[in-house]
Coordinates of C-alpha atoms in Angstrom, one line a residue:
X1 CA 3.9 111.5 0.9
X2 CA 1.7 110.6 3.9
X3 CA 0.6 112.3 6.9
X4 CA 0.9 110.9 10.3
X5 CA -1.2 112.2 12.7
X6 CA -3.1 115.9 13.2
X7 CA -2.4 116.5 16.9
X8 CA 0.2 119.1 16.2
X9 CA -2.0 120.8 13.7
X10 CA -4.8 121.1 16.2
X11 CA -2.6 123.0 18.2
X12 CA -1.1 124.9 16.0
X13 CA -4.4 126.5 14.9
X14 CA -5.4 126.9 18.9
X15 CA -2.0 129.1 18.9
X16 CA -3.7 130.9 15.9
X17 CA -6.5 132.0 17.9
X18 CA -4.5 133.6 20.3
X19 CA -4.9 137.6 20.2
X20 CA -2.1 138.9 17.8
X21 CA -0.7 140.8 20.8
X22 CA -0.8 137.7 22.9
X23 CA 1.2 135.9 20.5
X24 CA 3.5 139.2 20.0
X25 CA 4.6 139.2 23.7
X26 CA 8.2 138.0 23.6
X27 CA 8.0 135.9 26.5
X28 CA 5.2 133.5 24.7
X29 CA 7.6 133.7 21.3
X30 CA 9.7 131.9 24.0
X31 CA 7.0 128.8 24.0
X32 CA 7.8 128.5 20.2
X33 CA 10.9 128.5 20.7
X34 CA 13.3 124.6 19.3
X35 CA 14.9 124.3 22.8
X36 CA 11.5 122.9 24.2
X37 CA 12.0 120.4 21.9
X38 CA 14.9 119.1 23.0
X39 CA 15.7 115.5 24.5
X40 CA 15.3 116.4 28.5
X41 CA 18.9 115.5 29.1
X42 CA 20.2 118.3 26.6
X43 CA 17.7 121.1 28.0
X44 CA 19.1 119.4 31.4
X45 CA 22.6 120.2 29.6
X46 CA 21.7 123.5 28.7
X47 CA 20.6 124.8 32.2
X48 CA 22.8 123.2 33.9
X49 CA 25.9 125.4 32.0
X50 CA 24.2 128.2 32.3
X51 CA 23.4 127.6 35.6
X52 CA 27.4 126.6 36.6
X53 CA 28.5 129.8 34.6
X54 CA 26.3 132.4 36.7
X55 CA 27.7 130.7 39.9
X56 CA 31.3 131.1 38.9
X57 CA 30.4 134.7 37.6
X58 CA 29.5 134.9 41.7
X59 CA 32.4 133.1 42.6
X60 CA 34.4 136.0 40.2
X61 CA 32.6 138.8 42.1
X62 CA 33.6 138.0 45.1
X63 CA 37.2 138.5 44.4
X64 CA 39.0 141.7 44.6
X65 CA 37.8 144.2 41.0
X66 CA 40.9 145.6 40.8
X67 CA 41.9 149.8 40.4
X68 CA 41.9 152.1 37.5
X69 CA 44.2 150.4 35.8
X70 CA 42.7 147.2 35.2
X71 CA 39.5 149.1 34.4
X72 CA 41.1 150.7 31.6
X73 CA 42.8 147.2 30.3
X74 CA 40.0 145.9 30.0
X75 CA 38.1 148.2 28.5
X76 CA 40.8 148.3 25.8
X77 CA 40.7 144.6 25.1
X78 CA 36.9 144.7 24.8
X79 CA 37.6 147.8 21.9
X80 CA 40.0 145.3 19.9
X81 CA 37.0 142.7 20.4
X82 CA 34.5 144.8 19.3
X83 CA 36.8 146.2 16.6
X84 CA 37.4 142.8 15.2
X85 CA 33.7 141.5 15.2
X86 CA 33.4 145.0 13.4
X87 CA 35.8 144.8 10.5
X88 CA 34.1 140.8 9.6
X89 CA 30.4 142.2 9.8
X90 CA 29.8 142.1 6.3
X91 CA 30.6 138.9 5.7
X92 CA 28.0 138.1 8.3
X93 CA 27.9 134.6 10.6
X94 CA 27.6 131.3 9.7
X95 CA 25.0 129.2 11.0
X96 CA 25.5 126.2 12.8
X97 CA 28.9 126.2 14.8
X98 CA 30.4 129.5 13.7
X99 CA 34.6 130.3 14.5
X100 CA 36.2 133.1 14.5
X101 CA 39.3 134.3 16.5
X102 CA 38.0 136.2 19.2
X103 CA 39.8 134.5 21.9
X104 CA 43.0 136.7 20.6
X105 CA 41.5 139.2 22.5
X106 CA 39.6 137.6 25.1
X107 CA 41.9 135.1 26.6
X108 CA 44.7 138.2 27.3
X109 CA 41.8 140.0 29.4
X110 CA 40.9 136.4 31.2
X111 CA 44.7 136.2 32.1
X112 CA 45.8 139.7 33.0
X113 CA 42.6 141.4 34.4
X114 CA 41.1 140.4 38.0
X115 CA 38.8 137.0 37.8
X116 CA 35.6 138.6 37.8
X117 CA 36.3 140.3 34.3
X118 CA 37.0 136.5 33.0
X119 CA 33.2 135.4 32.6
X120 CA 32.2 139.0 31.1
X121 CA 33.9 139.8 27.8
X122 CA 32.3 137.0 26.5
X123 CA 29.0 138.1 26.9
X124 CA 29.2 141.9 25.7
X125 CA 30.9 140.1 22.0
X126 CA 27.8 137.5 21.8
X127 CA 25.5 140.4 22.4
X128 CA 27.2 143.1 20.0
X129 CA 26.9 139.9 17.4
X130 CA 23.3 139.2 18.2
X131 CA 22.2 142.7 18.0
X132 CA 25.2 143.9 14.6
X133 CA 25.4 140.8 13.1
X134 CA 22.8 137.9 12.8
X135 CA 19.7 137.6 14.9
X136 CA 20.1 134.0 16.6
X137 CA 17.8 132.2 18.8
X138 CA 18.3 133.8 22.5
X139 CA 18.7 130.5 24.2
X140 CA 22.1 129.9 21.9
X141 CA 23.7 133.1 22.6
X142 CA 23.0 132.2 26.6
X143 CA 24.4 128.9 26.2
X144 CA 27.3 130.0 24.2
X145 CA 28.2 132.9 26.1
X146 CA 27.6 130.7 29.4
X147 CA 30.3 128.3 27.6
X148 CA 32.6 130.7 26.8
X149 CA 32.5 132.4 30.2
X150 CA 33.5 128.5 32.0
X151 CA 36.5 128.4 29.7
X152 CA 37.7 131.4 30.5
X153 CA 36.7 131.2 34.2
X154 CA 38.8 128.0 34.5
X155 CA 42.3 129.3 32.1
X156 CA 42.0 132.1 34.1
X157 CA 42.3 129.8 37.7
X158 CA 44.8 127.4 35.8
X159 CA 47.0 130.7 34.6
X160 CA 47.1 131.8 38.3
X161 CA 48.1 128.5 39.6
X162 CA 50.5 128.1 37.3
X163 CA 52.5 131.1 38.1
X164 CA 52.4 130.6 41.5
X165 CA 53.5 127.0 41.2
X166 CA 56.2 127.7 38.5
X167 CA 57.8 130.9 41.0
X168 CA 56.8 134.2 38.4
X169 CA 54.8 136.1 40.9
X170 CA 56.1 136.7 44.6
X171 CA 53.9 134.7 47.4
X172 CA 50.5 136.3 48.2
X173 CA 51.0 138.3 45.1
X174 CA 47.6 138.2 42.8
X175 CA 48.5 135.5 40.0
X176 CA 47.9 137.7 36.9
X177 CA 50.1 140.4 38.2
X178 CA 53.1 138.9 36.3
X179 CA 56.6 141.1 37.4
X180 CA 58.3 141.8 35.0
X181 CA 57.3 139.2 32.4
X182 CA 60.3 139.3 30.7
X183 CA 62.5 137.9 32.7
X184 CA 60.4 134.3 32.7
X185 CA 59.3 134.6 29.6
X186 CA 59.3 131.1 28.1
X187 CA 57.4 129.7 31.6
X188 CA 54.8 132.7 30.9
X189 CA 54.1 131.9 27.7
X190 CA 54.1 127.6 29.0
X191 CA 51.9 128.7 31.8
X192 CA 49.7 131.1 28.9
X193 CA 49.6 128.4 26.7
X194 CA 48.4 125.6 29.1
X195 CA 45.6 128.1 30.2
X196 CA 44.7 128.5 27.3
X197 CA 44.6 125.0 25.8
X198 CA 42.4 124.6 29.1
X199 CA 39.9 126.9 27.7
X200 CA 39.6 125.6 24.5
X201 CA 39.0 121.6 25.0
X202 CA 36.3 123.0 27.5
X203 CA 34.7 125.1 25.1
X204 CA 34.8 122.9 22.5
X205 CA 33.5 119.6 24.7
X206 CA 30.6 121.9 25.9
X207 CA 29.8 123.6 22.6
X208 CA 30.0 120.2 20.4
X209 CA 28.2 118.5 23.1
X210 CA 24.5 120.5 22.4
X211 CA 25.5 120.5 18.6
X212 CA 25.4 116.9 18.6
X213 CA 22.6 116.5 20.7
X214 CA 20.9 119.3 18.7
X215 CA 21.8 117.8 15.7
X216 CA 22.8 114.1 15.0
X217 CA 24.2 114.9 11.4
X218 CA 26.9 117.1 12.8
X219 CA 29.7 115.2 11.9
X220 CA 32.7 116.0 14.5
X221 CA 35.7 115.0 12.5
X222 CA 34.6 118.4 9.9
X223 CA 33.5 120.9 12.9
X224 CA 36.3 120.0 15.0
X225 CA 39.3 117.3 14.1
X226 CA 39.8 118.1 10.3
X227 CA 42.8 120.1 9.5
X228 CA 41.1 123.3 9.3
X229 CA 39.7 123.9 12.8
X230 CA 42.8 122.4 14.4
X231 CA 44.9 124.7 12.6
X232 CA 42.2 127.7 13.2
X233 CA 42.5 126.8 17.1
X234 CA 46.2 126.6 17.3
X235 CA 46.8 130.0 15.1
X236 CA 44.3 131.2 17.8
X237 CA 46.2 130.0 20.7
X238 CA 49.6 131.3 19.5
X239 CA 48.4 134.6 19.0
X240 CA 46.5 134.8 22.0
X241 CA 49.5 134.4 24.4
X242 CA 51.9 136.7 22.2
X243 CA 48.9 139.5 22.6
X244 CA 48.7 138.4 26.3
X245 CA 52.8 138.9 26.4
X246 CA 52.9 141.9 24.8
X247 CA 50.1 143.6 26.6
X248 CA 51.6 142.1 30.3
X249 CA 54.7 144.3 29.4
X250 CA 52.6 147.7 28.1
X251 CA 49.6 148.3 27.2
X252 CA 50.2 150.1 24.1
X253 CA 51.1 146.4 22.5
X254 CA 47.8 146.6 21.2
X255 CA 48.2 149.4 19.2
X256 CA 50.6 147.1 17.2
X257 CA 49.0 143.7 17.6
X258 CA 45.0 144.6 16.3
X259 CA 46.4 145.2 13.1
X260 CA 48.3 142.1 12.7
X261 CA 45.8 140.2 14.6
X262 CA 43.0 141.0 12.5
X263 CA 44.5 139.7 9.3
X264 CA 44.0 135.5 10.6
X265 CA 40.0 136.7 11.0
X266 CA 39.6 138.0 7.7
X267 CA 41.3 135.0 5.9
X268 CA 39.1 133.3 8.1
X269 CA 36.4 134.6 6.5
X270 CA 37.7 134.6 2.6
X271 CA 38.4 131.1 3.2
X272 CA 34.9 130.5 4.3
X273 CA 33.6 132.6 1.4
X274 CA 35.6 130.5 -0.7
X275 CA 33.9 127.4 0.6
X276 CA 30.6 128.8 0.3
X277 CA 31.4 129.2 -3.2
X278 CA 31.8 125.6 -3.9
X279 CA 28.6 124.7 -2.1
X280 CA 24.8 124.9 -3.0
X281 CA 23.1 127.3 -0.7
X282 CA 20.3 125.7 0.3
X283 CA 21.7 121.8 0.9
X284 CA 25.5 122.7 2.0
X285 CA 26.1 120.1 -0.5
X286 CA 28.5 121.1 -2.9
X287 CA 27.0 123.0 -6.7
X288 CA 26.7 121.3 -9.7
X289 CA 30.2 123.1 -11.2
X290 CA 32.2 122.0 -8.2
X291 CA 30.9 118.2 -8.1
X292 CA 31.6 117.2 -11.6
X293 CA 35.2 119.1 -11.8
X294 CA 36.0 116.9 -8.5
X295 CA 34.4 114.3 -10.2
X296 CA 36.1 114.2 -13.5
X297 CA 39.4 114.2 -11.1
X298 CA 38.2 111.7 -9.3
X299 CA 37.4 109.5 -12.4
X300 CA 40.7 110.3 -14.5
X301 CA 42.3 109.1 -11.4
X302 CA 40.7 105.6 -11.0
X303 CA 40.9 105.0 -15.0
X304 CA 44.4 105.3 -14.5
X305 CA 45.1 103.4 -11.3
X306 CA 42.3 100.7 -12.7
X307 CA 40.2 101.1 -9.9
X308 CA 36.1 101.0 -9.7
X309 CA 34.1 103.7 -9.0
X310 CA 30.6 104.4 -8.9
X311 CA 27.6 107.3 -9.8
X312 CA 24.1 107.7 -8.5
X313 CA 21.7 109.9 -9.6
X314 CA 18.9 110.6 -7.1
X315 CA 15.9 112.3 -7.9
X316 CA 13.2 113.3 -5.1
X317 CA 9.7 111.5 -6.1
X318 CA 6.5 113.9 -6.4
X319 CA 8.8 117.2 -4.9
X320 CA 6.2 120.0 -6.9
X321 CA 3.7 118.5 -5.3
X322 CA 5.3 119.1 -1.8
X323 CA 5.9 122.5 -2.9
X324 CA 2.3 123.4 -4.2
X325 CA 0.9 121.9 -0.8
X326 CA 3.6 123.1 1.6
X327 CA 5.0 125.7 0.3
X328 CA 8.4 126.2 -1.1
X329 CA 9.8 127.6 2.0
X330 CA 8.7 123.4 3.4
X331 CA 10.6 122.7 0.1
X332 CA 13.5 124.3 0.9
X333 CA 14.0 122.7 4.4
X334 CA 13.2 119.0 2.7
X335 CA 16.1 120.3 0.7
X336 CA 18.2 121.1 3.8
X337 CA 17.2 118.0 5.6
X338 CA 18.4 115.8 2.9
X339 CA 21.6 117.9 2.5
X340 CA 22.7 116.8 6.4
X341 CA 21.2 113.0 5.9
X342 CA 23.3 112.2 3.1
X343 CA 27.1 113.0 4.3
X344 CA 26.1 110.5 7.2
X345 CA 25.1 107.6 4.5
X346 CA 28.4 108.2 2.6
X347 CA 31.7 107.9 3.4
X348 CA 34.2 110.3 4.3
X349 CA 35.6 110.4 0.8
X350 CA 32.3 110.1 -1.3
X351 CA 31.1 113.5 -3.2
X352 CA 27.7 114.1 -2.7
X353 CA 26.3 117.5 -4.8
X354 CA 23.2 119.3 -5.8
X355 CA 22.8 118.6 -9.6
X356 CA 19.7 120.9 -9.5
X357 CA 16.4 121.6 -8.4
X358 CA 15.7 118.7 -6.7
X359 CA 18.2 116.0 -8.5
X360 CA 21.3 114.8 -5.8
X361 CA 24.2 113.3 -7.5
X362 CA 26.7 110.6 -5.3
X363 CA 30.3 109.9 -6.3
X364 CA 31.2 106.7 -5.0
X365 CA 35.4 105.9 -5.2
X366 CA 37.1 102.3 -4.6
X367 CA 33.5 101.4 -4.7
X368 CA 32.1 98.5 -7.2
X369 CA 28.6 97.8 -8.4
X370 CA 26.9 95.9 -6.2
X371 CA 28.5 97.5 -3.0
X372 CA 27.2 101.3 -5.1
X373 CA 24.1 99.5 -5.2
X374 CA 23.9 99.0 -1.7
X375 CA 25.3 102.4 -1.1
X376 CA 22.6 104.3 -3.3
X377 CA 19.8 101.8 -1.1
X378 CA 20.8 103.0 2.3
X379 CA 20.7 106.7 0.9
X380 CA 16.9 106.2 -0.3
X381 CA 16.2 104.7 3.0
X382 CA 17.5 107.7 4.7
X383 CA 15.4 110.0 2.8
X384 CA 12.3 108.2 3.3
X385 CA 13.0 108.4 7.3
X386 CA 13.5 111.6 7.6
X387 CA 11.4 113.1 10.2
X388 CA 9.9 116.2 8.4
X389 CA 7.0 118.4 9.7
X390 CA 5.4 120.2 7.4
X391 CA 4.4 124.1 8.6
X392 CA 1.1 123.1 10.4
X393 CA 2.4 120.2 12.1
X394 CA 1.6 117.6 9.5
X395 CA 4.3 115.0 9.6
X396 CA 5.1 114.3 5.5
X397 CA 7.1 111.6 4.0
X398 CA 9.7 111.9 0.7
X399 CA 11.1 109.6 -0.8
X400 CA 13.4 109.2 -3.6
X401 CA 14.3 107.3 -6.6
X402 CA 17.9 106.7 -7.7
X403 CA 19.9 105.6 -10.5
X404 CA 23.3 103.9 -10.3
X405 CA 26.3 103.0 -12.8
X406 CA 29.2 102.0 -12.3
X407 CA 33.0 101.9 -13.4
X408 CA 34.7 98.6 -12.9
X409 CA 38.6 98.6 -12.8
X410 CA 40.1 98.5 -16.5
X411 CA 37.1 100.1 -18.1
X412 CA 37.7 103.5 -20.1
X413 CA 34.9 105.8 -19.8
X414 CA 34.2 109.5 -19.6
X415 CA 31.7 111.5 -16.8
X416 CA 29.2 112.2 -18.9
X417 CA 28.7 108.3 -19.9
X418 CA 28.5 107.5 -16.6
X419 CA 25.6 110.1 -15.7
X420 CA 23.8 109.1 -18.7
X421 CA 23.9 105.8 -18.0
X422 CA 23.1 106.5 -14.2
X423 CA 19.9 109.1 -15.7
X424 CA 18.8 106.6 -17.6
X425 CA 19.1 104.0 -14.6
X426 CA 16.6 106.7 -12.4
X427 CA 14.0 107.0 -15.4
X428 CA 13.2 103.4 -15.4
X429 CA 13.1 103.7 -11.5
X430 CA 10.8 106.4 -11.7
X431 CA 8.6 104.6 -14.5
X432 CA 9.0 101.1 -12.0
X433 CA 7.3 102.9 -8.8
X434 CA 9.2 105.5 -7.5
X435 CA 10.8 105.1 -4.0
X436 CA 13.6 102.4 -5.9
X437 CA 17.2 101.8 -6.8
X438 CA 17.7 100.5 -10.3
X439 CA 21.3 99.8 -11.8
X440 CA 21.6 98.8 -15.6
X441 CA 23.5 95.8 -16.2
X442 CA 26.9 94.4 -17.4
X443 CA 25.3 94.0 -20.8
X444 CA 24.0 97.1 -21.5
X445 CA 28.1 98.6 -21.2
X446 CA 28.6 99.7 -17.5
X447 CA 30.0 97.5 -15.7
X448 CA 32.3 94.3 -15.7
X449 CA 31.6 92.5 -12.6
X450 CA 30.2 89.4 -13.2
X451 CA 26.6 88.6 -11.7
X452 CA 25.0 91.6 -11.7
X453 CA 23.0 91.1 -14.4
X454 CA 20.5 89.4 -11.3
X455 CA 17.5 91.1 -10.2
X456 CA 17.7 92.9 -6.5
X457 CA 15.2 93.6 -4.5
X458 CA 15.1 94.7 -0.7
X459 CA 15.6 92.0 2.1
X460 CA 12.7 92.2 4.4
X461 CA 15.3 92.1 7.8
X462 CA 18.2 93.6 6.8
X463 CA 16.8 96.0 4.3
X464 CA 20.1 95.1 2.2
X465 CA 19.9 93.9 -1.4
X466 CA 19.9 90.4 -2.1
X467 CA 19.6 88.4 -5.7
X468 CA 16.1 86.9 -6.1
X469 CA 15.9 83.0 -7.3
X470 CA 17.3 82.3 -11.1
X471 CA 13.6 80.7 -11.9
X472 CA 12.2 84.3 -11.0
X473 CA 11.7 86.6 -14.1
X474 CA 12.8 90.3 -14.2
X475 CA 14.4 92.6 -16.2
X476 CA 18.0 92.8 -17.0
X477 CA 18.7 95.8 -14.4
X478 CA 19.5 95.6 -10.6
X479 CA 16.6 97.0 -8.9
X480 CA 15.6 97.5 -4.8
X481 CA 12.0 99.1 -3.8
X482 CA 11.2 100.7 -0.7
X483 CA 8.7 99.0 1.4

């Protein structure tokens, strides 16, 4: 650990001084606030949405608010909203970039009701959810609700255009009063459908936007283009025209559509309770139980095809001592820093896991020793860069030590060989220094590839592992320190 500079923890303690009921006032809680933090172009971002979605809200206004009817529709819609973020409540939101299937509901009363209800709905959910379900930072449920009330702002112009440029609604006629629906009802639901793709790739380009900018680690292929949210967003999209559809023709559709609607949100939710279960708290890595059944797999299977495969052990260097001079809430947050670094050091079918307290473990398929080697050395270089400020302001380093075996193709051998032989690897990189990669060699049993029995160290440009000179001495292990 080291500290780099005191600045922040000067003014950290000048907050402290502050009156208590200074510091209580929730416009100075504001100051404290991440979003200050930002890079300027994201807070640019950020105000500049919120900014564009109060003008359209304006732009809405100005059009025609509709009778009694519409009133009442609407009203109804929000109920089946509120309903829905009602009957999920207990199984609370996630952090980070939460789904759901709201947009059931919403998208119908963006389509159907006047324009000015478009940018609304939105905002009363977000604030039901803020107050009901998970206190969030202020400045995210703006943004999001901001985001939200664009999308449907623009499906709702793109669903009016449509049916005036596809002949459903007579000229002059208001767009989303549809006559008689039934009669076009494959070019309603086209029209519907189109709309509402429209709202969802702007959304999703605004909301991944500040996650990425927010958060570098966010990978976007598992918030957005893996199979599950694709499939979540197109189950969405079909059952938010079908309510739209049914509710165009009589509003007592929704009597028989919350029911049958509400069933995707809940299995949204087992399904996420079921992948919570797989994964450590605290890291979002996955537990100990669920790493090494996926790992046995994983092994079975390249014994059989005769393929190499790698392990690494990774051990955080002096951790109690972060914890006894930080604080185990500091601790915790080392722990979730290096549960986002290492997914971005690995590839997309690695298995990284928490193995326990502060032990990582790395599966490494297709993957042979010396590439594992180099593998395990990015990851401790990760770690040790990892921007972490420590409650006061104090900027404190961690590194870690790691241990690596590996599995050439042919070779018979079972898990737990391979994580004793990887354990054993991180003790002698622990009693070498700390802050090190160590791999044993083919002679002690673990590998076949020919030339690793060389000594490693780190490159001083690339910062990749390189053999030092036959004439130098060293031990009979692959071995990299940080520097």
């Amino acid at each position: 650990m080291k500290s780099r500079g005191r600045g922040p923890a000067v003014a950290a303690a000048t907050v402290r001084a502050w009156p208590a009921a200074i510091r209580a006032w929730p416009l100075w809680r504001m100051r404290t606030w991440p979003v200050w933090t930002m890079p300027p172009w994201l807070l640019g971002f950020i105000i500049a949405v919120v900014a564009a979605d109060v003008a359209g809200l304006g732009f809405a206004a100005s059009h025609p608010a509709g009778g009694l009817h519409g009133l009442v529709l609407f009203a109804l819609l929000v109920a089946c909203d509120v309903g829905s973020l009602e009957l999920t409540r207990r199984a609370g939101e996630k952090a980070g970039i939460a789904r759901g299937m709201y947009a059931v509901w919403e998208l119908p009363a963006a389509l159907l009701l006047p324009l000015m209800y478009a940018p609304i709905v939105p905002v009363i959910r977000l604030a039901l959810t803020q107050w009901r379900v998970r206190r969030g930072f202020l400045y995210r449920r703006v943004f999001s609700a901001a985001a939200l009330g664009l999308s449907y702002l623009a499906a709702a112009l793109v669903f009016r255009s449509g049916v005036h440029w596809a002949g459903l609604v007579p000229p002059g006629q208001p767009g989303h009063l549809v006559a008689e629906p039934f009669r076009h009802g494959l070019n309603w639901m086209l029209v519907a459908a189109a709309a509402g793709l429209v709202q969802n790739v702007i959304n999703t380009a605004l909301v991944l936007t500040a996650a990425k900018g927010a958060d570098h680690t966010i990978r976007l292929r598992d918030a957005q283009f893996s199979w599950e949210p694709l499939y979540n967003d197109l189950a969405e999209l079909c059952l938010a025209v079908l309510v739209a559809f049914g509710v165009a023709s009589s509003p007592i559709a929704l009597l028989f559509a919350f029911p049958f609607a509400a069933l995707p949100l809940r299995a949204i939710r087992h399904a996420q309770l079921v992948s919570d279960s797989r994964t450590d708290s605290k890291t979002g890595l996955l537990n100990a139980r669920t790493w090494e059944h996926e790992a046995a797999a994983a092994l079975a299977r390249a014994v059989h095809a005769g393929q190499p495969l790698a392990v690494a052990v990774l051990d955080l260097d002096w951790f109690k001592l972060v914890n006894d001079t930080y604080g185990h809430l500091f601790g915790d947050e080392v722990l979730r820093q290096i549960g986002l670094c290492l997914p971005g050091a690995l590839r997309d079918y690695d298995l990284a896991g928490r193995f326990g307290g502060e032990e990582f473990v790395l599966l490494l398929p297709f993957t042979r020793a010396v590439d594992a080697f180099r593998v395990a050395d990015r990851v401790r270089g990760r770690i040790a860069d990892l921007p972490l400020n420590a409650p006061g302001g104090e900027a404190v380093q961690v590194t870690a030590s790691v241990g690596v075996a590996a599995l050439e193709g042919g070779s018979q051998r079972e898990l737990t060989e391979l994580m004793a032989a990887a354990d054993a690897a991180l003790y002698r990189a622990k009693r070498g220094g700390r802050n090190q990669v160590q791999m044993l060699s083919p002679a002690r049993g673990l590998s076949a590839t020919s030339g690793l029995g060389e000594v490693f160290e780190s490159h001083p440009l690339s910062g990749l592992a390189r053999p030092m000179l036959p004439s130098q001495p060293g031990p009979p292990e692959m071995t990299t320190r940080g520097r």
